[in-house]
mmCIF file of C-alpha atoms in Angstrom:
data_model
loop_
_atom_site.group_PDB
_atom_site.id
_atom_site.type_symbol
_atom_site.label_atom_id
_atom_site.label_comp_id
_atom_site.label_asym_id
_atom_site.label_seq_id
_atom_site.Cartn_x
_atom_site.Cartn_y
_atom_site.Cartn_z
ATOM 1 C CA MET A 1 131.710 93.795 110.891
ATOM 2 C CA GLU A 2 133.059 91.401 108.293
ATOM 3 C CA THR A 3 130.592 88.595 107.597
ATOM 4 C CA SER A 4 132.281 86.681 104.796
ATOM 5 C CA GLY A 5 132.503 82.922 105.195
ATOM 6 C CA ALA A 6 136.305 82.926 105.276
ATOM 7 C CA VAL A 7 136.505 85.389 108.162
ATOM 8 C CA ILE A 8 133.846 83.551 110.171
ATOM 9 C CA GLY A 9 135.441 80.174 109.458
ATOM 10 C CA LYS A 10 138.786 81.439 110.744
ATOM 11 C CA ALA A 11 137.186 82.771 113.932
ATOM 12 C CA LEU A 12 135.389 79.483 114.584
ATOM 13 C CA ASN A 13 138.581 77.501 114.080
ATOM 14 C CA GLU A 14 140.292 79.631 116.695
ATOM 15 C CA SER A 15 137.413 79.298 119.200
ATOM 16 C CA SER A 16 135.554 76.098 118.418
ATOM 17 C CA ASP A 17 133.443 76.141 121.589
ATOM 18 C CA VAL A 18 131.547 79.334 120.766
ATOM 19 C CA LEU A 19 127.969 79.570 119.522
ATOM 20 C CA LEU A 20 127.837 81.783 116.471
ATOM 21 C CA VAL A 21 124.889 84.098 115.939
ATOM 22 C CA ALA A 22 125.361 85.877 112.620
ATOM 23 C CA GLY A 23 122.940 88.318 111.025
ATOM 24 C CA VAL A 24 124.065 87.664 107.465
ATOM 25 C CA ILE A 25 122.621 90.044 104.875
ATOM 26 C CA GLY A 26 122.354 89.174 101.204
ATOM 27 C CA ASP A 27 121.766 85.993 99.241
ATOM 28 C CA ALA A 28 125.288 85.700 97.817
ATOM 29 C CA THR A 29 126.829 86.208 101.262
ATOM 30 C CA VAL A 30 124.611 83.530 102.805
ATOM 31 C CA LEU A 31 125.382 81.008 100.050
ATOM 32 C CA ASN A 32 129.130 81.686 100.195
ATOM 33 C CA SER A 33 129.163 81.362 103.976
ATOM 34 C CA LEU A 34 127.301 78.051 104.282
ATOM 35 C CA PRO A 35 130.336 75.765 103.738
ATOM 36 C CA ASP A 36 132.176 77.509 106.580
ATOM 37 C CA TYR A 37 129.196 77.339 108.936
ATOM 38 C CA ALA A 38 128.448 73.649 108.356
ATOM 39 C CA PRO A 39 130.931 72.000 110.811
ATOM 40 C CA TRP A 40 130.129 74.296 113.731
ATOM 41 C CA PRO A 41 127.261 74.761 116.189
ATOM 42 C CA CYS A 42 125.820 78.057 115.102
ATOM 43 C CA LEU A 43 122.607 79.982 114.650
ATOM 44 C CA VAL A 44 122.488 81.989 111.455
ATOM 45 C CA CYS A 45 119.685 84.482 110.971
ATOM 46 C CA PRO A 46 119.981 85.573 107.353
ATOM 47 C CA VAL A 47 118.275 88.473 105.644
ATOM 48 C CA HIS A 48 117.786 87.112 102.164
ATOM 49 C CA TRP A 49 115.314 87.282 99.300
ATOM 50 C CA VAL A 50 115.631 84.351 96.880
ATOM 51 C CA SER A 51 114.280 80.791 96.960
ATOM 52 C CA LEU A 52 117.711 79.344 96.221
ATOM 53 C CA VAL A 53 118.823 80.003 99.811
ATOM 54 C CA ARG A 54 115.838 78.121 101.245
ATOM 55 C CA GLY A 55 115.951 74.482 102.247
ATOM 56 C CA TRP A 56 116.547 72.453 105.393
ATOM 57 C CA ASN A 57 119.772 73.296 107.163
ATOM 58 C CA PRO A 58 120.245 72.830 110.930
ATOM 59 C CA ASN A 59 122.390 75.980 111.045
ATOM 60 C CA LEU A 60 119.815 78.321 109.529
ATOM 61 C CA TYR A 61 116.993 80.091 111.318
ATOM 62 C CA PHE A 62 114.928 82.199 108.928
ATOM 63 C CA LEU A 63 113.250 85.424 110.001
ATOM 64 C CA ARG A 64 111.386 86.180 106.782
ATOM 65 C CA ALA A 65 108.791 84.364 104.747
ATOM 66 C CA GLU A 66 110.287 82.647 101.734
ATOM 67 C CA PRO A 67 109.580 84.052 98.240
ATOM 68 C CA ALA A 68 107.331 81.069 97.459
ATOM 69 C CA ALA A 69 105.055 82.014 100.366
ATOM 70 C CA GLU A 70 105.025 85.659 99.283
ATOM 71 C CA LEU A 71 104.035 84.610 95.771
ATOM 72 C CA LEU A 72 101.167 82.477 97.068
ATOM 73 C CA ALA A 73 99.935 85.414 99.156
ATOM 74 C CA LEU A 74 100.025 87.724 96.123
ATOM 75 C CA LEU A 75 98.257 85.189 93.908
ATOM 76 C CA ARG A 76 95.551 84.684 96.514
ATOM 77 C CA TYR A 77 95.074 88.428 96.935
ATOM 78 C CA ALA A 78 94.862 89.032 93.182
ATOM 79 C CA LEU A 79 92.463 86.181 92.445
ATOM 80 C CA ALA A 80 90.331 85.955 95.596
ATOM 81 C CA HIS A 81 90.268 89.572 96.795
ATOM 82 C CA LEU A 82 90.791 91.724 93.696
ATOM 83 C CA ARG A 83 89.083 89.032 91.585
ATOM 84 C CA VAL A 84 90.938 89.939 88.402
ATOM 85 C CA ARG A 85 90.664 87.747 85.310
ATOM 86 C CA ARG A 86 93.702 89.077 83.445
ATOM 87 C CA LEU A 87 96.743 88.618 85.682
ATOM 88 C CA GLY A 88 100.199 89.352 84.281
ATOM 89 C CA PHE A 89 103.630 88.384 85.575
ATOM 90 C CA MET A 90 107.056 90.013 85.263
ATOM 91 C CA TYR A 91 110.406 88.363 86.003
ATOM 92 C CA LEU A 92 114.028 88.364 84.851
ATOM 93 C CA GLN A 93 114.915 85.265 82.876
ATOM 94 C CA GLY A 94 117.986 83.245 83.798
ATOM 95 C CA ASP A 95 118.270 84.890 87.199
ATOM 96 C CA TYR A 96 118.123 83.332 90.658
ATOM 97 C CA PHE A 97 115.113 85.470 91.564
ATOM 98 C CA GLY A 98 112.065 85.055 89.365
ATOM 99 C CA ASP A 99 112.521 81.843 87.378
ATOM 100 C CA ARG A 100 111.333 79.562 90.183
ATOM 101 C CA GLU A 101 108.543 81.914 91.162
ATOM 102 C CA TYR A 102 107.287 82.114 87.569
ATOM 103 C CA ALA A 103 107.201 78.311 87.325
ATOM 104 C CA GLN A 104 105.336 78.166 90.634
ATOM 105 C CA ALA A 105 102.819 80.780 89.478
ATOM 106 C CA GLN A 106 102.142 78.746 86.348
ATOM 107 C CA ARG A 107 101.567 75.578 88.399
ATOM 108 C CA VAL A 108 99.206 77.290 90.826
ATOM 109 C CA MET A 109 97.226 79.021 88.087
ATOM 110 C CA SER A 110 96.993 75.829 86.047
ATOM 111 C CA GLY A 111 95.737 73.906 89.064
ATOM 112 C CA MET A 112 92.795 76.324 89.289
ATOM 113 C CA GLY A 113 92.090 76.165 85.573
ATOM 114 C CA TYR A 114 93.567 79.625 84.925
ATOM 115 C CA GLU A 115 96.580 80.917 83.061
ATOM 116 C CA LEU A 116 98.572 84.135 83.154
ATOM 117 C CA SER A 117 97.238 86.627 80.635
ATOM 118 C CA GLY A 118 100.672 87.986 79.813
ATOM 119 C CA VAL A 119 104.294 87.488 80.810
ATOM 120 C CA PHE A 120 107.076 90.069 80.591
ATOM 121 C CA VAL A 121 110.456 88.353 80.512
ATOM 122 C CA GLY A 122 113.306 90.789 81.070
ATOM 123 C CA SER A 123 117.050 90.438 80.915
ATOM 124 C CA SER A 124 119.113 88.725 83.577
ATOM 125 C CA VAL A 125 120.968 90.575 86.318
ATOM 126 C CA THR A 126 124.201 90.236 84.328
ATOM 127 C CA GLY A 127 123.179 93.085 82.077
ATOM 128 C CA GLY A 128 120.226 95.257 81.121
ATOM 129 C CA ALA A 129 118.211 94.507 78.019
ATOM 130 C CA ARG A 130 118.886 96.458 74.850
ATOM 131 C CA LYS A 131 116.303 99.206 74.356
ATOM 132 C CA GLU A 132 114.795 97.658 71.238
ATOM 133 C CA VAL A 133 114.470 94.279 72.977
ATOM 134 C CA PHE A 134 112.901 95.826 76.073
ATOM 135 C CA ASP A 135 110.515 97.934 73.959
ATOM 136 C CA ALA A 136 109.354 94.921 71.947
ATOM 137 C CA ALA A 137 108.763 92.858 75.086
ATOM 138 C CA TRP A 138 106.882 95.731 76.679
ATOM 139 C CA GLU A 139 104.621 96.295 73.665
ATOM 140 C CA ALA A 140 103.637 92.634 73.559
ATOM 141 C CA PHE A 141 102.944 92.643 77.299
ATOM 142 C CA ALA A 142 101.005 95.925 77.394
ATOM 143 C CA GLU A 143 98.706 94.754 74.597
ATOM 144 C CA THR A 144 97.381 92.020 76.901
ATOM 145 C CA ARG A 145 95.746 94.814 78.956
ATOM 146 C CA PRO A 146 96.402 93.227 82.386
ATOM 147 C CA GLN A 147 94.132 94.089 85.294
ATOM 148 C CA ALA A 148 96.897 93.241 87.779
ATOM 149 C CA VAL A 149 100.580 92.359 87.489
ATOM 150 C CA ILE A 150 102.845 90.481 89.896
ATOM 151 C CA VAL A 151 106.458 91.703 89.704
ATOM 152 C CA PHE A 152 109.316 89.345 90.647
ATOM 153 C CA GLY A 153 112.494 90.987 89.397
ATOM 154 C CA LEU A 154 115.598 92.039 91.263
ATOM 155 C CA PRO A 155 115.782 95.769 92.115
ATOM 156 C CA ILE A 156 117.807 96.729 89.038
ATOM 157 C CA ASN A 157 117.256 99.149 86.155
ATOM 158 C CA ASP A 158 115.083 96.842 84.045
ATOM 159 C CA THR A 159 112.684 96.344 86.945
ATOM 160 C CA VAL A 160 112.587 100.089 87.626
ATOM 161 C CA GLU A 161 111.772 100.766 83.973
ATOM 162 C CA PHE A 162 109.077 98.095 83.922
ATOM 163 C CA VAL A 163 107.350 99.544 86.998
ATOM 164 C CA ARG A 164 107.611 103.060 85.545
ATOM 165 C CA ARG A 165 105.947 101.967 82.319
ATOM 166 C CA MET A 166 103.305 100.044 84.227
ATOM 167 C CA LEU A 167 102.245 103.252 85.942
ATOM 168 C CA THR A 168 102.482 105.576 82.935
ATOM 169 C CA ASP A 169 101.395 103.572 79.866
ATOM 170 C CA ARG A 170 97.654 104.097 79.310
ATOM 171 C CA ARG A 171 97.216 100.371 78.589
ATOM 172 C CA THR A 172 98.476 99.354 82.037
ATOM 173 C CA ALA A 173 98.175 102.480 84.203
ATOM 174 C CA GLY A 174 94.932 101.302 85.791
ATOM 175 C CA ALA A 175 96.231 97.856 86.725
ATOM 176 C CA TYR A 176 97.112 96.774 90.244
ATOM 177 C CA LEU A 177 100.823 96.282 90.840
ATOM 178 C CA LEU A 178 101.733 93.512 93.299
ATOM 179 C CA ALA A 179 105.270 92.832 94.531
ATOM 180 C CA PRO A 180 107.198 91.008 97.285
ATOM 181 C CA VAL A 181 108.627 92.963 100.196
ATOM 182 C CA MET A 182 112.063 92.912 98.540
ATOM 183 C CA LEU A 183 110.738 95.398 95.962
ATOM 184 C CA GLN A 184 108.742 97.549 98.368
ATOM 185 C CA GLU A 185 111.167 100.466 98.420
ATOM 186 C CA LEU A 186 111.610 100.347 94.639
ATOM 187 C CA VAL A 187 107.928 100.313 93.689
ATOM 188 C CA LEU A 188 107.045 103.026 96.202
ATOM 189 C CA ARG A 189 109.893 105.227 94.968
ATOM 190 C CA VAL A 190 108.886 104.817 91.315
ATOM 191 C CA TRP A 191 105.206 105.285 92.192
ATOM 192 C CA ARG A 192 105.934 108.550 94.010
ATOM 193 C CA ALA A 193 107.986 109.792 91.058
ATOM 194 C CA ALA A 194 105.179 108.899 88.643
ATOM 195 C CA VAL A 195 102.608 110.762 90.746
ATOM 196 C CA ALA A 196 104.940 113.767 90.973
ATOM 197 C CA GLY A 197 105.140 113.663 87.169
ATOM 198 C CA GLY A 198 101.374 113.902 86.788
ATOM 199 C CA VAL A 199 100.134 110.311 87.072
ATOM 200 C CA GLU A 200 96.884 110.062 89.020
ATOM 201 C CA PHE A 201 97.329 108.787 92.573
ATOM 202 C CA VAL A 202 95.095 105.757 93.123
ATOM 203 C CA PRO A 203 95.046 104.525 96.744
ATOM 204 C CA GLY A 204 95.526 100.771 96.951
ATOM 205 C CA GLN A 205 96.913 100.408 93.427
ATOM 206 C CA VAL A 206 100.342 99.246 94.634
ATOM 207 C CA ILE A 207 100.363 96.229 96.954
ATOM 208 C CA THR A 208 103.365 94.534 98.568
ATOM 209 C CA THR A 209 103.793 91.696 101.009
ATOM 210 C CA GLY A 210 105.165 92.347 104.487
ATOM 211 C CA THR A 211 106.752 90.493 107.368
ATOM 212 C CA ASN A 212 105.015 92.273 110.233
ATOM 213 C CA PRO A 213 102.294 94.850 110.990
ATOM 214 C CA LEU A 214 102.960 98.494 110.195
ATOM 215 C CA ALA A 215 104.267 100.696 112.979
ATOM 216 C CA LYS A 216 100.918 102.517 113.091
ATOM 217 C CA ASP A 217 98.782 99.351 113.313
ATOM 218 C CA THR A 218 97.770 99.760 116.954
ATOM 219 C CA GLN A 219 95.166 96.993 116.958
ATOM 220 C CA TYR A 220 98.083 94.859 118.192
ATOM 221 C CA GLU A 221 99.256 95.332 121.772
ATOM 222 C CA ALA A 222 102.827 94.677 120.662
ATOM 223 C CA ILE A 223 102.646 97.675 118.300
ATOM 224 C CA GLN A 224 101.242 99.893 121.051
ATOM 225 C CA ARG A 225 104.205 98.931 123.224
ATOM 226 C CA PHE A 226 106.587 99.378 120.281
ATOM 227 C CA GLN A 227 105.394 102.956 119.755
ATOM 228 C CA GLU A 228 106.003 103.860 123.397
ATOM 229 C CA VAL A 229 109.517 102.423 123.415
ATOM 230 C CA MET A 230 110.485 103.805 119.997
ATOM 231 C CA ARG A 231 109.275 107.319 120.849
ATOM 232 C CA ALA A 232 111.350 107.250 124.018
ATOM 233 C CA TYR A 233 114.379 105.983 122.100
ATOM 234 C CA LEU A 234 114.145 108.582 119.315
ATOM 235 C CA THR A 235 113.605 111.356 121.856
ATOM 236 C CA HIS A 236 116.743 110.546 123.845
ATOM 237 C CA SER A 237 119.045 108.775 121.378
ATOM 238 C CA GLY A 238 120.686 111.949 120.084
ATOM 239 C CA ARG A 239 120.470 110.698 116.490
ATOM 240 C CA LYS A 240 120.051 113.502 113.951
ATOM 241 C CA TYR A 241 118.723 111.334 111.112
ATOM 242 C CA TYR A 242 115.575 110.449 113.050
ATOM 243 C CA ALA A 243 115.106 113.761 114.830
ATOM 244 C CA ASP A 244 111.310 113.418 114.679
ATOM 245 C CA LYS A 245 110.168 111.077 117.451
ATOM 246 C CA ASP A 246 107.148 110.120 115.318
ATOM 247 C CA HIS A 247 109.165 109.376 112.176
ATOM 248 C CA PHE A 248 108.077 105.717 112.150
ATOM 249 C CA LEU A 249 104.432 106.843 111.854
ATOM 250 C CA LYS A 250 105.134 109.074 108.848
ATOM 251 C CA ASP A 251 107.293 106.691 106.806
ATOM 252 C CA ASP A 252 105.713 103.250 106.493
ATOM 253 C CA VAL A 253 108.851 101.675 105.005
ATOM 254 C CA ASP A 254 111.130 102.868 107.817
ATOM 255 C CA GLY A 255 108.464 102.136 110.403
ATOM 256 C CA GLY A 256 107.952 98.603 109.131
ATOM 257 C CA MET A 257 111.693 97.974 109.216
ATOM 258 C CA MET A 258 111.910 99.268 112.791
ATOM 259 C CA VAL A 259 109.149 96.888 113.861
ATOM 260 C CA TRP A 260 110.866 94.004 112.057
ATOM 261 C CA VAL A 261 114.202 94.732 113.754
ATOM 262 C CA ASP A 262 112.412 94.798 117.095
ATOM 263 C CA CYS A 263 110.888 91.380 116.327
ATOM 264 C CA TRP A 264 114.360 90.102 115.346
ATOM 265 C CA ARG A 265 115.799 91.335 118.649
ATOM 266 C CA GLY A 266 113.069 89.492 120.531
ATOM 267 C CA ALA A 267 113.658 86.284 118.563
ATOM 268 C CA LEU A 268 117.383 86.324 119.292
ATOM 269 C CA THR A 269 117.224 87.294 122.956
ATOM 270 C CA GLY A 270 113.958 85.640 123.951
ATOM 271 C CA ALA A 271 112.921 88.956 125.423
ATOM 272 C CA GLY A 272 109.674 89.270 123.497
ATOM 273 C CA GLN A 273 108.727 92.319 121.520
ATOM 274 C CA SER A 274 109.412 95.746 122.988
#
Protein backbone atom coordinates (compact mmCIF):
# COMPACT_ATOMS: atom_id res chain seq x y z
CA MET A 1 0.00 0.00 0.00
CA GLU A 2 1.37 3.40 -0.92
CA THR A 3 1.17 5.81 2.01
CA SER A 4 2.88 8.91 0.67
CA GLY A 5 1.07 12.20 1.16
CA ALA A 6 0.67 12.80 -2.58
CA VAL A 7 -1.08 9.48 -3.18
CA ILE A 8 -3.39 9.92 -0.20
CA GLY A 9 -4.15 13.53 -1.14
CA LYS A 10 -5.15 12.44 -4.64
CA ALA A 11 -7.45 9.73 -3.27
CA LEU A 12 -9.13 12.16 -0.88
CA ASN A 13 -9.69 14.68 -3.65
CA GLU A 14 -11.45 12.02 -5.69
CA SER A 15 -13.63 10.88 -2.75
CA SER A 16 -13.96 13.77 -0.34
CA ASP A 17 -16.68 12.16 1.77
CA VAL A 18 -14.55 9.26 3.03
CA LEU A 19 -13.00 8.94 6.48
CA LEU A 20 -9.34 8.09 6.14
CA VAL A 21 -7.72 5.71 8.60
CA ALA A 22 -4.03 5.46 7.74
CA GLY A 23 -1.42 3.46 9.64
CA VAL A 24 1.51 5.62 8.60
CA ILE A 25 4.92 4.22 9.53
CA GLY A 26 8.00 6.39 9.89
CA ASP A 27 8.66 9.94 11.03
CA ALA A 28 9.56 11.34 7.60
CA THR A 29 6.44 9.80 6.05
CA VAL A 30 4.20 11.26 8.76
CA LEU A 31 5.72 14.75 8.42
CA ASN A 32 5.51 14.70 4.62
CA SER A 33 1.90 13.53 4.71
CA LEU A 34 0.53 16.11 7.16
CA PRO A 35 -0.10 18.89 4.60
CA ASP A 36 -2.22 16.52 2.51
CA TYR A 37 -4.19 15.26 5.51
CA ALA A 38 -4.99 18.71 6.93
CA PRO A 39 -8.09 19.67 4.84
CA TRP A 40 -9.84 16.32 5.24
CA PRO A 41 -11.68 14.47 8.01
CA CYS A 42 -9.31 11.66 8.80
CA LEU A 43 -7.89 9.56 11.58
CA VAL A 44 -4.17 8.96 11.27
CA CYS A 45 -2.54 6.42 13.55
CA PRO A 46 1.18 6.88 13.00
CA VAL A 47 4.00 4.63 14.10
CA HIS A 48 6.74 7.13 14.78
CA TRP A 49 9.66 7.68 17.13
CA VAL A 50 10.75 11.32 17.32
CA SER A 51 9.46 14.30 19.32
CA LEU A 52 9.29 16.46 16.21
CA VAL A 53 6.13 14.66 15.05
CA ARG A 54 4.36 15.32 18.36
CA GLY A 55 2.05 18.25 18.94
CA TRP A 56 -1.67 18.97 18.79
CA ASN A 57 -3.26 18.05 15.49
CA PRO A 58 -6.95 17.10 15.18
CA ASN A 59 -6.05 14.55 12.49
CA LEU A 60 -3.55 12.59 14.55
CA TYR A 61 -4.28 9.82 17.02
CA PHE A 62 -1.10 8.49 18.62
CA LEU A 63 -0.73 4.87 19.68
CA ARG A 64 2.69 5.13 21.32
CA ALA A 65 4.11 7.13 24.17
CA GLU A 66 6.10 10.10 22.97
CA PRO A 67 9.92 10.06 23.35
CA ALA A 68 9.71 12.70 26.10
CA ALA A 69 7.58 10.34 28.21
CA GLU A 70 9.96 7.45 27.54
CA LEU A 71 12.89 9.59 28.65
CA LEU A 72 11.14 10.55 31.89
CA ALA A 73 10.43 6.87 32.58
CA LEU A 74 14.09 5.97 32.01
CA LEU A 75 15.33 8.83 34.18
CA ARG A 76 12.97 7.83 36.98
CA TYR A 77 14.04 4.19 36.76
CA ALA A 78 17.75 5.06 36.79
CA LEU A 79 17.56 7.54 39.67
CA ALA A 80 14.76 6.17 41.85
CA HIS A 81 15.02 2.41 41.26
CA LEU A 82 18.65 1.75 40.29
CA ARG A 83 19.73 4.72 42.44
CA VAL A 84 22.84 5.44 40.39
CA ARG A 85 24.89 8.58 41.02
CA ARG A 86 26.84 8.60 37.76
CA LEU A 87 24.34 8.66 34.89
CA GLY A 88 25.61 9.11 31.34
CA PHE A 89 23.75 10.05 28.17
CA MET A 90 24.35 9.26 24.50
CA TYR A 91 22.75 11.03 21.53
CA LEU A 92 23.50 12.08 17.95
CA GLN A 93 24.07 15.80 17.62
CA GLY A 94 22.19 17.78 15.00
CA ASP A 95 19.65 15.02 14.47
CA TYR A 96 15.89 15.07 14.96
CA PHE A 97 16.12 12.28 17.54
CA GLY A 98 18.26 13.00 20.57
CA ASP A 99 18.84 16.76 20.69
CA ARG A 100 15.50 17.55 22.33
CA GLU A 101 15.73 14.57 24.65
CA TYR A 102 19.22 15.57 25.78
CA ALA A 103 18.02 19.10 26.57
CA GLN A 104 15.08 17.64 28.49
CA ALA A 105 17.35 15.30 30.45
CA GLN A 106 19.53 18.25 31.45
CA ARG A 107 16.49 20.23 32.64
CA VAL A 108 15.11 17.35 34.68
CA MET A 109 18.46 16.51 36.25
CA SER A 110 19.15 20.15 37.04
CA GLY A 111 15.76 20.52 38.69
CA MET A 112 16.72 17.75 41.13
CA GLY A 113 20.15 19.22 41.79
CA TYR A 114 21.92 16.58 39.68
CA GLU A 115 23.86 16.63 36.45
CA LEU A 116 24.82 14.00 33.89
CA SER A 117 28.20 12.50 34.70
CA GLY A 118 29.17 12.15 31.05
CA VAL A 119 27.75 12.82 27.61
CA PHE A 120 28.68 11.03 24.39
CA VAL A 121 27.81 13.17 21.39
CA GLY A 122 27.96 11.22 18.14
CA SER A 123 27.65 12.22 14.53
CA SER A 124 24.37 13.09 12.87
CA VAL A 125 22.38 10.65 10.74
CA THR A 126 23.80 12.27 7.60
CA GLY A 127 27.04 10.39 8.03
CA GLY A 128 29.00 8.30 10.51
CA ALA A 129 31.75 9.85 12.58
CA ARG A 130 35.35 9.42 11.50
CA LYS A 131 37.07 6.69 13.51
CA GLU A 132 39.49 9.05 15.23
CA VAL A 133 36.64 11.38 16.21
CA PHE A 134 34.51 8.52 17.52
CA ASP A 135 37.46 7.03 19.43
CA ALA A 136 38.28 10.35 21.10
CA ALA A 137 34.66 10.91 22.12
CA TRP A 138 34.44 7.37 23.45
CA GLU A 139 37.63 7.66 25.52
CA ALA A 140 36.43 10.85 27.17
CA PHE A 141 33.05 9.28 27.91
CA ALA A 142 34.37 5.95 29.20
CA GLU A 143 36.70 7.71 31.63
CA THR A 144 33.66 9.08 33.48
CA ARG A 145 32.97 5.48 34.60
CA PRO A 146 29.15 5.70 34.31
CA GLN A 147 26.99 3.41 36.43
CA ALA A 148 24.14 3.68 33.91
CA VAL A 149 23.75 5.20 30.46
CA ILE A 150 20.63 6.35 28.62
CA VAL A 151 20.95 5.91 24.84
CA PHE A 152 18.94 8.16 22.49
CA GLY A 153 20.43 7.68 19.04
CA LEU A 154 18.84 6.52 15.83
CA PRO A 155 19.45 2.84 14.96
CA ILE A 156 22.47 3.50 12.74
CA ASN A 157 26.09 2.33 12.78
CA ASP A 158 27.35 4.88 15.31
CA THR A 159 24.70 3.81 17.81
CA VAL A 160 25.49 0.13 17.22
CA GLU A 161 29.19 0.80 17.83
CA PHE A 162 28.46 2.79 20.98
CA VAL A 163 26.33 0.00 22.45
CA ARG A 164 28.97 -2.59 21.52
CA ARG A 165 31.68 -0.62 23.30
CA MET A 166 29.42 -0.05 26.29
CA LEU A 167 29.15 -3.80 26.76
CA THR A 168 32.78 -4.71 26.04
CA ASP A 169 34.94 -1.88 27.43
CA ARG A 170 35.98 -2.76 31.00
CA ARG A 171 35.28 0.82 32.11
CA THR A 172 31.60 0.62 31.12
CA ALA A 173 30.81 -3.11 30.87
CA GLY A 174 29.19 -3.19 34.30
CA ALA A 175 26.91 -0.21 33.69
CA TYR A 176 23.18 -0.45 33.08
CA LEU A 177 22.12 0.38 29.54
CA LEU A 178 18.73 2.10 29.20
CA ALA A 179 17.03 2.82 25.88
CA PRO A 180 13.63 3.73 24.37
CA VAL A 181 11.56 1.07 22.65
CA MET A 182 12.77 2.32 19.26
CA LEU A 183 16.20 0.85 20.05
CA GLN A 184 14.97 -2.37 21.65
CA GLU A 185 15.81 -4.63 18.72
CA LEU A 186 19.21 -2.98 18.25
CA VAL A 187 20.40 -3.20 21.85
CA LEU A 188 19.18 -6.78 22.26
CA ARG A 189 20.90 -7.82 19.03
CA VAL A 190 24.20 -6.20 20.03
CA TRP A 191 23.89 -7.58 23.57
CA ARG A 192 23.39 -11.12 22.28
CA ALA A 193 26.40 -10.76 19.98
CA ALA A 194 28.53 -9.48 22.87
CA VAL A 195 27.52 -12.41 25.08
CA ALA A 196 28.24 -14.84 22.23
CA GLY A 197 31.69 -13.24 21.99
CA GLY A 198 32.47 -13.93 25.64
CA VAL A 199 30.96 -10.99 27.53
CA GLU A 200 29.35 -12.06 30.80
CA PHE A 201 25.56 -12.21 30.66
CA VAL A 202 24.10 -10.04 33.43
CA PRO A 203 20.30 -10.34 33.77
CA GLY A 204 18.65 -6.93 34.01
CA GLN A 205 21.64 -5.01 32.65
CA VAL A 206 19.79 -3.85 29.52
CA ILE A 207 16.51 -2.01 30.10
CA THR A 208 14.12 -0.60 27.50
CA THR A 209 10.76 1.10 27.65
CA GLY A 210 7.68 -0.61 26.24
CA THR A 211 4.18 0.22 25.07
CA ASN A 212 2.37 -2.79 26.49
CA PRO A 213 2.88 -5.88 28.70
CA LEU A 214 4.93 -8.76 27.35
CA ALA A 215 3.08 -11.62 25.70
CA LYS A 216 3.96 -13.87 28.65
CA ASP A 217 2.75 -11.44 31.35
CA THR A 218 -0.37 -13.39 32.32
CA GLN A 219 -1.19 -11.31 35.40
CA TYR A 220 -3.39 -9.37 32.95
CA GLU A 221 -6.61 -10.99 31.77
CA ALA A 222 -6.15 -9.38 28.37
CA ILE A 223 -2.82 -11.21 27.95
CA GLN A 224 -4.40 -14.52 28.96
CA ARG A 225 -7.02 -14.00 26.26
CA PHE A 226 -4.35 -12.87 23.79
CA GLN A 227 -2.41 -16.11 24.28
CA GLU A 228 -5.48 -18.24 23.58
CA VAL A 229 -6.34 -16.36 20.40
CA MET A 230 -2.76 -16.13 19.13
CA ARG A 231 -2.11 -19.84 19.68
CA ALA A 232 -5.24 -20.66 17.70
CA TYR A 233 -4.21 -18.27 14.93
CA LEU A 234 -0.64 -19.59 14.63
CA THR A 235 -1.89 -23.18 14.68
CA HIS A 236 -4.31 -22.69 11.79
CA SER A 237 -2.90 -19.75 9.82
CA GLY A 238 -0.65 -21.85 7.59
CA ARG A 239 2.21 -19.36 7.98
CA LYS A 240 5.64 -20.99 7.82
CA TYR A 241 7.56 -18.15 9.48
CA TYR A 242 5.71 -18.62 12.77
CA ALA A 243 5.36 -22.39 12.64
CA ASP A 244 5.70 -22.65 16.43
CA LYS A 245 2.36 -21.79 18.04
CA ASP A 246 4.23 -20.60 21.15
CA HIS A 247 6.67 -18.37 19.25
CA PHE A 248 5.41 -15.22 21.01
CA LEU A 249 6.43 -16.73 24.37
CA LYS A 250 9.98 -17.48 23.21
CA ASP A 251 10.77 -14.16 21.51
CA ASP A 252 9.90 -11.18 23.69
CA VAL A 253 10.40 -8.66 20.88
CA ASP A 254 8.06 -10.45 18.47
CA GLY A 255 5.63 -11.23 21.27
CA GLY A 256 5.52 -7.62 22.41
CA MET A 257 4.87 -6.46 18.85
CA MET A 258 2.05 -8.99 18.46
CA VAL A 259 0.40 -7.70 21.63
CA TRP A 260 0.83 -4.10 20.45
CA VAL A 261 -0.75 -4.86 17.07
CA ASP A 262 -3.65 -6.51 18.87
CA CYS A 263 -4.10 -3.37 20.99
CA TRP A 264 -3.98 -1.25 17.81
CA ARG A 265 -6.69 -3.41 16.22
CA GLY A 266 -8.88 -2.92 19.27
CA ALA A 267 -8.33 0.85 19.26
CA LEU A 268 -9.31 1.14 15.61
CA THR A 269 -12.31 -1.18 15.65
CA GLY A 270 -13.57 -0.61 19.18
CA ALA A 271 -13.58 -4.36 19.60
CA GLY A 272 -11.40 -4.44 22.70
CA GLN A 273 -8.34 -6.59 23.03
CA SER A 274 -8.46 -10.15 21.74
